[in-house]
XYZ file of C-alpha atoms in Angstrom:
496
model
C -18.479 5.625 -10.806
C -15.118 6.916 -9.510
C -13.301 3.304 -9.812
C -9.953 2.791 -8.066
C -8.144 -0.474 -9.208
C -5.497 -1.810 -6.815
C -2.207 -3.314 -7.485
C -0.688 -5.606 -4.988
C 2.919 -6.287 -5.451
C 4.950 -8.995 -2.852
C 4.311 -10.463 0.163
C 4.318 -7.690 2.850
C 1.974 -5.491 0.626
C -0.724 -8.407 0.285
C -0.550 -8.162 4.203
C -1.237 -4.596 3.934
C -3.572 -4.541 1.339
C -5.932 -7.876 3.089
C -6.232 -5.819 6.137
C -7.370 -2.872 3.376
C -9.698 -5.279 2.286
C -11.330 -6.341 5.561
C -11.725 -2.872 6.365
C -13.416 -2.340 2.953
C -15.654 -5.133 3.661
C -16.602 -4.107 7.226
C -18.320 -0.941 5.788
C -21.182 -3.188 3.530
C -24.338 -2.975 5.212
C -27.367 -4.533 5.553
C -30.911 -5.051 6.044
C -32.211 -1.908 7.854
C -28.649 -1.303 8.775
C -28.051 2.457 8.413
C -26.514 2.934 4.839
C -22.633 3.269 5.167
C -21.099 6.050 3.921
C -19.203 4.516 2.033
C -19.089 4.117 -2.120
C -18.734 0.425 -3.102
C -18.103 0.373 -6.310
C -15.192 2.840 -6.007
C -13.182 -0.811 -5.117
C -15.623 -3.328 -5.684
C -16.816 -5.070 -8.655
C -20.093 -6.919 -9.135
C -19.741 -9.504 -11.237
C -21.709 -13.372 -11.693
C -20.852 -16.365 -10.264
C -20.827 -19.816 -11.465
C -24.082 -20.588 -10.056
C -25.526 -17.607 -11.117
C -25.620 -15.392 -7.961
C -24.749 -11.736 -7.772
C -20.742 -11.333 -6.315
C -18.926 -8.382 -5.128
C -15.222 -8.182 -5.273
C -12.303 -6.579 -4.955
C -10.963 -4.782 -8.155
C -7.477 -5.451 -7.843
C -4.764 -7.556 -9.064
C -2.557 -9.782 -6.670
C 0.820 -11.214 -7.543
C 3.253 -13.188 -5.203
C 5.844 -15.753 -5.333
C 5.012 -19.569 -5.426
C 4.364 -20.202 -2.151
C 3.275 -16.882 -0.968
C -0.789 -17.239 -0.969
C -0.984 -19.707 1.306
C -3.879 -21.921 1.701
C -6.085 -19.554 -1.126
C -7.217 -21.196 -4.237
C -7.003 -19.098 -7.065
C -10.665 -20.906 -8.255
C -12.566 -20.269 -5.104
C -16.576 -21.792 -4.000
C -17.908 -18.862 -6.028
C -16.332 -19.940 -8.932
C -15.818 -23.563 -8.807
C -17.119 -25.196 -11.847
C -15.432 -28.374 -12.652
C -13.917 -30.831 -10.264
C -9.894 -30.504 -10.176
C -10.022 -34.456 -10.109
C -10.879 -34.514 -13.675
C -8.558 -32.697 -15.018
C -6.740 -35.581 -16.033
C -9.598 -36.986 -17.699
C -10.116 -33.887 -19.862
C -6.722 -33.676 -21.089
C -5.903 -34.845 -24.971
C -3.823 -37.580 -23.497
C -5.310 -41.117 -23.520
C -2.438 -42.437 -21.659
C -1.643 -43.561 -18.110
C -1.172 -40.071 -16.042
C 0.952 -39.558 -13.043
C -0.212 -36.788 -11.047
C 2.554 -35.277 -8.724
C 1.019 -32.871 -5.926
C 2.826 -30.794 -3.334
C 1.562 -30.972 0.207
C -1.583 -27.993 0.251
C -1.324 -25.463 2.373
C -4.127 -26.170 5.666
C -6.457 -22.906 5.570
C -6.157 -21.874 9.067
C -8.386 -22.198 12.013
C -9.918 -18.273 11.468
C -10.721 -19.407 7.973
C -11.979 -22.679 8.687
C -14.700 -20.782 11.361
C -15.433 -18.135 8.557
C -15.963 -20.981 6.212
C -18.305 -22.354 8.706
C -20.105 -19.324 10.005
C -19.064 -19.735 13.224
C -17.426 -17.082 15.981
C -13.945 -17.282 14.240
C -11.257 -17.951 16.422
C -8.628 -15.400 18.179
C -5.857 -14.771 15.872
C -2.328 -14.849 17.338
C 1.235 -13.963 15.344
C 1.812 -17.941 15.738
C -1.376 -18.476 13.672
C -0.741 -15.900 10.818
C 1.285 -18.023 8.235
C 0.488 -16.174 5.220
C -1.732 -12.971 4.494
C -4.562 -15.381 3.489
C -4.812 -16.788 7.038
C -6.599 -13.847 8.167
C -8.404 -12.198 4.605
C -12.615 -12.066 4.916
C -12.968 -11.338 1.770
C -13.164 -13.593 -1.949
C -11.220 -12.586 -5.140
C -11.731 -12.983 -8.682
C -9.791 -15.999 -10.164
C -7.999 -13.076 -12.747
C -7.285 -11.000 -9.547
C -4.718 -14.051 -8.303
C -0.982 -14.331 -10.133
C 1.578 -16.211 -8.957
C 4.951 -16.035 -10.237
C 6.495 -19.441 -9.810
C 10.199 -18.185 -11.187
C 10.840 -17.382 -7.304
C 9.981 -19.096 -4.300
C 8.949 -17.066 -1.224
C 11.556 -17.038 1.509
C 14.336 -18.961 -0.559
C 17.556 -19.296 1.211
C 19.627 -20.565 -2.553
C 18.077 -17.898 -4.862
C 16.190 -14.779 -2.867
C 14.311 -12.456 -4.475
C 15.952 -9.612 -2.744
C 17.737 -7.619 -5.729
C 16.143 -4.545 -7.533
C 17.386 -5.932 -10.855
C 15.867 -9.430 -10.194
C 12.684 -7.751 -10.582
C 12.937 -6.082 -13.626
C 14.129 -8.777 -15.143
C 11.366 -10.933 -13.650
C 8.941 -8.315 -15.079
C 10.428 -7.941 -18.548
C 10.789 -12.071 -18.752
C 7.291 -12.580 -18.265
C 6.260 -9.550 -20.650
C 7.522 -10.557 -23.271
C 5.789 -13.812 -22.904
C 3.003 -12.538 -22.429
C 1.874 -8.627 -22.185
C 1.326 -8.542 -18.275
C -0.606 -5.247 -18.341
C -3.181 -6.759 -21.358
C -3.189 -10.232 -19.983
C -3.767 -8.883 -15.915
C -4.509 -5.524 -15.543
C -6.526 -3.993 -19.171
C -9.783 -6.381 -17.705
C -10.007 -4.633 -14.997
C -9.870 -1.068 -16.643
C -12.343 -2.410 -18.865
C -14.894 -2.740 -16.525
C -14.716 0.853 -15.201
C -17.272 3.594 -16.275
C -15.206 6.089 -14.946
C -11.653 5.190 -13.443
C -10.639 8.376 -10.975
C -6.919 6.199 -10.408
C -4.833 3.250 -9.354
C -3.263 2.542 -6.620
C -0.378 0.109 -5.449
C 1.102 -1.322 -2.967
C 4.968 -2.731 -2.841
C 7.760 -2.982 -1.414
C 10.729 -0.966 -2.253
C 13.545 -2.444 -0.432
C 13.463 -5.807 -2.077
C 13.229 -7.079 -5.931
C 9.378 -5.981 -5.869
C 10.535 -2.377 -6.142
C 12.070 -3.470 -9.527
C 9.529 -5.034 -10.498
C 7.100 -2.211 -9.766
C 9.207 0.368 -11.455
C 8.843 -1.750 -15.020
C 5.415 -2.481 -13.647
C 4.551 1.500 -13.663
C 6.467 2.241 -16.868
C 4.113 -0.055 -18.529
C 1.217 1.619 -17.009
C 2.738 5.105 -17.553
C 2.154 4.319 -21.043
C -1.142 2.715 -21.329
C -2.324 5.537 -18.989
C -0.504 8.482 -19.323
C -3.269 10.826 -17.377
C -4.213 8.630 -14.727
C -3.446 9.193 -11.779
C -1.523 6.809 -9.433
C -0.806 6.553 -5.934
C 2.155 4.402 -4.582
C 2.484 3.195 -1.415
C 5.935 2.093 -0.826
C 6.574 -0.315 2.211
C 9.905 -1.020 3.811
C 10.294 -4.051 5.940
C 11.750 -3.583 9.634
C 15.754 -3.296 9.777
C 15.581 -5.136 13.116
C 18.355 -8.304 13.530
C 19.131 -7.254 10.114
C 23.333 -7.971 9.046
C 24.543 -4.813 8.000
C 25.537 -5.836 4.516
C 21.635 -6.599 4.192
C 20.658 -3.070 5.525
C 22.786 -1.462 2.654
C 20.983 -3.680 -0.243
C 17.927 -2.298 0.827
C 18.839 0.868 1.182
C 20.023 0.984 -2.409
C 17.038 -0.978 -3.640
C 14.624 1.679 -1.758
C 16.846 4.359 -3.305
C 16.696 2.987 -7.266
C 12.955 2.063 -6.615
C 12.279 5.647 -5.626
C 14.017 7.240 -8.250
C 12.553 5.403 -10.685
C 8.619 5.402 -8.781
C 8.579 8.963 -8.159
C 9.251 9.844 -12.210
C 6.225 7.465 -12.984
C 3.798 7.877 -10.230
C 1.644 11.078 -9.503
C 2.354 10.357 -5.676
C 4.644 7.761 -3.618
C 4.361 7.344 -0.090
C 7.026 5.852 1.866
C 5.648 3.532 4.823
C 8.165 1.977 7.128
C 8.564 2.031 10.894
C 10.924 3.794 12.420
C 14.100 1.626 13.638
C 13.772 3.565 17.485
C 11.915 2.821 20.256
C 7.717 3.044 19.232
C 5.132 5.125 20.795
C 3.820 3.353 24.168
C 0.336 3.660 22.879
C 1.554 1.124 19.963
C 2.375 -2.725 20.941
C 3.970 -3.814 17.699
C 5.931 -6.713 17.071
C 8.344 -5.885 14.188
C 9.239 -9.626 13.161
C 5.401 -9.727 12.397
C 4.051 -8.966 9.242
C 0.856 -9.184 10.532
C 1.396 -6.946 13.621
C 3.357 -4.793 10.892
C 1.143 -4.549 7.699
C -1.905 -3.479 10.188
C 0.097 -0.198 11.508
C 0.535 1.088 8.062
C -2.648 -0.070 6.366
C -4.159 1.570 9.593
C -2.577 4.761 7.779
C -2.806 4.090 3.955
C -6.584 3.257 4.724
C -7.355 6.304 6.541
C -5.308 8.957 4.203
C -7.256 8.039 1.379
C -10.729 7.907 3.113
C -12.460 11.101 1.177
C -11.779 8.863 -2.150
C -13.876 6.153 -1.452
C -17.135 8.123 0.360
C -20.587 8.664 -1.445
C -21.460 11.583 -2.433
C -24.196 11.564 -0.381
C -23.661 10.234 2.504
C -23.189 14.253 3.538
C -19.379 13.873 4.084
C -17.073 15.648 1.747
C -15.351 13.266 -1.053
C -12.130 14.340 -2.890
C -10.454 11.950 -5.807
C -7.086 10.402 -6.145
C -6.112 13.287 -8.331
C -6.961 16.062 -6.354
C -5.417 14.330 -3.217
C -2.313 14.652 -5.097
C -2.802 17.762 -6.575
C -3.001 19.445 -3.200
C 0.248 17.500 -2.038
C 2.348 18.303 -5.270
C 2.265 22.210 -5.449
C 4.640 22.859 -7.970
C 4.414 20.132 -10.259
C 7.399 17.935 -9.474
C 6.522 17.224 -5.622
C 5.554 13.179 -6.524
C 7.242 12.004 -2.884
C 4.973 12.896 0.151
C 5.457 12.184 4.004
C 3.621 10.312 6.438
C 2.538 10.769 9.680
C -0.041 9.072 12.414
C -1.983 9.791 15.711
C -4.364 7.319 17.234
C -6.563 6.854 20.061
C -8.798 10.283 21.466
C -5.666 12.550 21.482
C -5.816 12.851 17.936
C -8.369 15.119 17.933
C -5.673 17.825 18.695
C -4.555 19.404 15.269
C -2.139 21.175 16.840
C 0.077 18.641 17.976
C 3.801 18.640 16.583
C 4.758 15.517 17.112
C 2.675 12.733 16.102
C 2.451 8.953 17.208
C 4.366 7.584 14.091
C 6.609 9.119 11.671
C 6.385 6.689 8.612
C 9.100 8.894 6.526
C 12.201 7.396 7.203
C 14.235 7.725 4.490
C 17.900 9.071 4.352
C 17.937 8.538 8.526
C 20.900 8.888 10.385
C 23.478 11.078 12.092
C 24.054 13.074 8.468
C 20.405 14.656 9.468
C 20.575 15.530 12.691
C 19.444 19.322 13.177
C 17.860 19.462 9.713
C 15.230 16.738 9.701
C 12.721 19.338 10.777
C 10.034 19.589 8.273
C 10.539 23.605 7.901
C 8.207 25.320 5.133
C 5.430 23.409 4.329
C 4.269 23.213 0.898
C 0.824 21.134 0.588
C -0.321 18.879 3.717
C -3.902 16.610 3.570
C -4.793 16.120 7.057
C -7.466 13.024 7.599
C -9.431 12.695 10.881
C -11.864 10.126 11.570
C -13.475 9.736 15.131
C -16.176 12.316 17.053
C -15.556 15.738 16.664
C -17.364 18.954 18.545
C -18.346 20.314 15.704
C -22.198 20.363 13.957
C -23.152 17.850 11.682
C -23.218 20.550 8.628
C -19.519 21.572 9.200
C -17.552 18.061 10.142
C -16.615 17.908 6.719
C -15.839 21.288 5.518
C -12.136 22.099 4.243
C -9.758 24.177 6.151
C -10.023 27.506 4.681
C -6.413 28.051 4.270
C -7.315 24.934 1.419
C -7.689 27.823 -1.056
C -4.125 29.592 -0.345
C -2.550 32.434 -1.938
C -0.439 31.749 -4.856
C 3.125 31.225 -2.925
C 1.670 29.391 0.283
C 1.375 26.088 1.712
C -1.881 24.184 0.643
C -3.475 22.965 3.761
C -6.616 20.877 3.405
C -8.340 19.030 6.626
C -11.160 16.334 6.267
C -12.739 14.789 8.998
C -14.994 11.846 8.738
C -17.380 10.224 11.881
C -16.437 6.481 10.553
C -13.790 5.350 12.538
C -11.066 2.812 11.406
C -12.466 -0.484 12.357
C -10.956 -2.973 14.311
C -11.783 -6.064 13.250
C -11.570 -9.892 14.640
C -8.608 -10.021 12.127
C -6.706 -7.338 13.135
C -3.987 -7.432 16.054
C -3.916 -5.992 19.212
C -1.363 -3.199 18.752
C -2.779 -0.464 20.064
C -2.682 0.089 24.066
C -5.643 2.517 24.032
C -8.024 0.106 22.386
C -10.160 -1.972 24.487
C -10.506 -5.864 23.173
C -13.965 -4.586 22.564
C -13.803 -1.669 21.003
C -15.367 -1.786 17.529
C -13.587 1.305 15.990
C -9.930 3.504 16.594
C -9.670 7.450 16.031
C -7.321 7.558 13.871
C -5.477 10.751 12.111
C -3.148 10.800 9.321
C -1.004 13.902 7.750
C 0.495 13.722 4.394
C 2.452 16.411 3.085
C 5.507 17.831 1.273
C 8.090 19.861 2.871
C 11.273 21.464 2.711
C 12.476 18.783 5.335
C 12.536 16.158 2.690
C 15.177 17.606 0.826
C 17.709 16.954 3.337
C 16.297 13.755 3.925
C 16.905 12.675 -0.329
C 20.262 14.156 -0.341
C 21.627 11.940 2.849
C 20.079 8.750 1.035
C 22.152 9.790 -2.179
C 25.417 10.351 -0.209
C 24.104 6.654 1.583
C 23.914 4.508 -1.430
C 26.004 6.342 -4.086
C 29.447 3.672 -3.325
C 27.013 0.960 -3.546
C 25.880 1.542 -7.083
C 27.745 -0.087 -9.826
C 29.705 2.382 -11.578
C 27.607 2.701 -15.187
C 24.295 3.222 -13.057
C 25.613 5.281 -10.582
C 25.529 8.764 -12.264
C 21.723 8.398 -13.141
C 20.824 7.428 -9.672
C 22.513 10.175 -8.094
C 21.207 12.590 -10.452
C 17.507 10.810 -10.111
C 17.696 11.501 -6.509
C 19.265 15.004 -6.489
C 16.535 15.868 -8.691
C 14.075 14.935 -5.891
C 15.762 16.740 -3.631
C 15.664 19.630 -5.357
C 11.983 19.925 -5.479
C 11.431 20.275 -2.032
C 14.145 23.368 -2.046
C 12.308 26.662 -0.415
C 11.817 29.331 -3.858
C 15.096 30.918 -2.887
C 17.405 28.293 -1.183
C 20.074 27.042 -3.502
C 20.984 24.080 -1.244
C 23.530 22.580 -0.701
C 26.050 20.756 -3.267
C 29.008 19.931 -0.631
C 28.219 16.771 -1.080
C 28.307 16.253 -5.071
C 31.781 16.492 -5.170
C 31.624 12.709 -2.853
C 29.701 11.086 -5.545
């Protein structure tokens, strides 16, 4: 059935990925609703619950530090089966018991009203504690892990160090196999799994965390295809010490992502002044995670459509395929245009650039994206076009050996803006149901430049033993996004 598990890694992907969700779950329909376009089970998994009615969840698997899910119960209404008061009285110990409880988290006053069936209230950034405060949809009790060896926003012991997360990940492995124990149930269920897909961060200890997390998957699944999508929080008010740890993190969890992955996606935004179509507050996860999941959620589109619904579907591994050219392009660019303008294909410069790695005065006059060597364009809004064409490929999709793959989908169902999404874009009424959205991946010569500059960034910062195989990790990158007869440059090797 074309099954796509999800991975959810930290705190600012769980925002991401519960707006991914709500989107996901805006597209069920019923009664004599028309039928939605869209495949269910490509991400959703029926399953029973305790009271013997039919569920649909999300196939995915969600870890976060102790105190990161907020005011969601890993054993939710669908599957509550005993009372948590009689625990105690089920436990070998005949004995007095003292029960010691931290404070619980309030569920907010959006969930409360979903809870309720009522008109849910207006979310604001001051009501959005957590990434739960604003998520329509249930989870599975296996989908929820939380790692209680860090605590979320910890001033004495941060989890902010790429090593701290692989040795976080290889800790609790070899406790207990994490890919057996959390992810193999999920794989288990699929008839026919088309790929994975994850979200983390790279610029904290998730990245390292990921990294061992993808090894392990590597080599349970060494021919499926996976798609990262690697977030980077906002450098704004950040001390300039911190800046350079996450630069180096995003650096080590790229070289080590990109060797593992079939396709990584940097998301971050960038550090200058925004589009004025886009109101986004960047010391808001909330207002942040819905920009880019407006983008991750869109690019992948064709994966997740029926077959017929009459648009055109294309898997996870074709998506890539048509991105990676020559066989070692696993690091793909991304770019955005909302609101009616993005109709126009031809536009250069789009609303948000989402590649922002290796920025910075080293680029300047070579951060163009020159040759182009595969680009997935993704429309989704009202098109002039007939009904029996909106979703036919560009023709240059079948290219000449030698030339740039160029494939363009469009789609009628727009991105939909829900009551849990923030106001960030200008063009969008408070009203408006959906947003035009268009997203371009691709792989370019431009990227090169943009590798080496993050090498010569980080390469003082790396500890002496590790700092050969990063460099050489990331030159190798670089390299693949070299034009056929362009040696590059090495001026800078001689610095490292």
């Amino acid at each position: 059935m074309r099954e796509i598990i999800t991975l959810q890694l930290g705190n600012l992907s769980n925002y991401t990925a519960t707006h991914f969700w709500n989107a996901q779950e805006s597209y069920f329909t019923y009664g004599d609703q028309e039928k939605s376009p869209v495949d269910h089970n490509v991400h959703w998994r029926g399953g029973i619950g305790e009271d013997g009615s039919e569920t649909f969840l999300p196939r995915t698997v969600v870890y976060d530090l102790k105190g990161g899910f907020g005011s969601l119960r890993k054993i939710n209404t669908l599957y509550d089966a005993t009372s948590e008061s009689n625990a105690a009285a089920d436990s070998l110990w005949s004995g007095p018991s003292a029960v010691h409880k931290q404070d619980a988290v309030h569920p907010s006053v959006y969930q409360q009203s979903l809870d309720a069936g009522t008109e849910p209230s207006q979310l604001t950034k001051s009501t959005v504690r957590y990434w739960s405060d604003f998520s329509r949809v249930y989870f599975h009790p296996k989908s929820l892990v939380q790692l209680y060896d860090y605590e979320l926003d910890s001033s004495i012991r941060p989890f902010e160090r790429f090593a701290m997360g692989t040795e976080l990940f290889g800790s609790l492995d070899k406790e207990h196999d994490i890919v057996d124990r959390d992810w193999r149930p999920f794989v288990e269920e699929c008839d026919l799994m088309q790929g994975m897909q994850v979200f983390t961060t790279l610029d904290d200890a998730w990245g390292g965390f990921a990294s061992s997390y993808l090894e392990a998957l590597r080599d349970e699944y060494p021919k499926s295809c996976i798609w990262v999508w690697g977030l980077q929080s906002p450098l704004a008010d950040v001390p300039r010490e911190t800046r350079q740890l996450r630069l180096v993190n995003t650096a080590q969890s790229l070289s080590q992502a990109c060797s593992q992955a079939s396709m990584v996606v940097p998301l971050a935004l960038p550090e200058g002044r925004l589009s004025s179509k886009l109101a986004v507050d960047r010391s808001s996860p909330w207002h942040v995670s819905g920009l880019v999941s407006t983008a991750a959620e869109s690019a992948t589109l064709q994966s997740r459509l029926a077959a017929e619904s009459g648009h055109q579907s294309i898997s996870l591994s074709a998506m890539a395929e048509s991105l990676n050219t020559d066989g070692n392009q696993t690091l793909a660019s991304a770019k955005m245009d909302v609101g009616p303008h993005a109709d126009d294909v031809d536009r250069e410069t789009l609303d948000v650039d989402f590649f922002q790695l290796g920025r910075g005065s080293n680029v300047r006059g070579k951060d163009r994206a020159g040759r182009v060597f595969g680009q997935l364009s993704s429309y989704r809004g009202p098109r002039g076009t007939s009904d029996g064409d909106e979703d036919a490929p560009n023709p240059r999709s079948r290219p000449l050996v030698g030339n740039p793959v160029i494939r363009q989908y469009t789609s009628r169902l727009q991105f939909p803006l829900l009551d849990s999404y923030p106001h960030i874009y200008a063009d969008a009424s408070a009203d408006q149901a959906g947003l035009i959205v268009r997203t371009v991946l691709s792989t370019n010569t431009g990227m090169s430049a943009r590798m080496r500059t993050l090498r010569s960034q980080v390469s003082r910062s790396i500890a002496v033993e590790e700092r050969e195989t990063l460099s050489n990790g990331l030159a190798e990158i670089a390299d693949a996004y070299q034009d056929d007869w362009s040696s590059g440059s090495d001026a800078d090797d001689d610095d490292l």
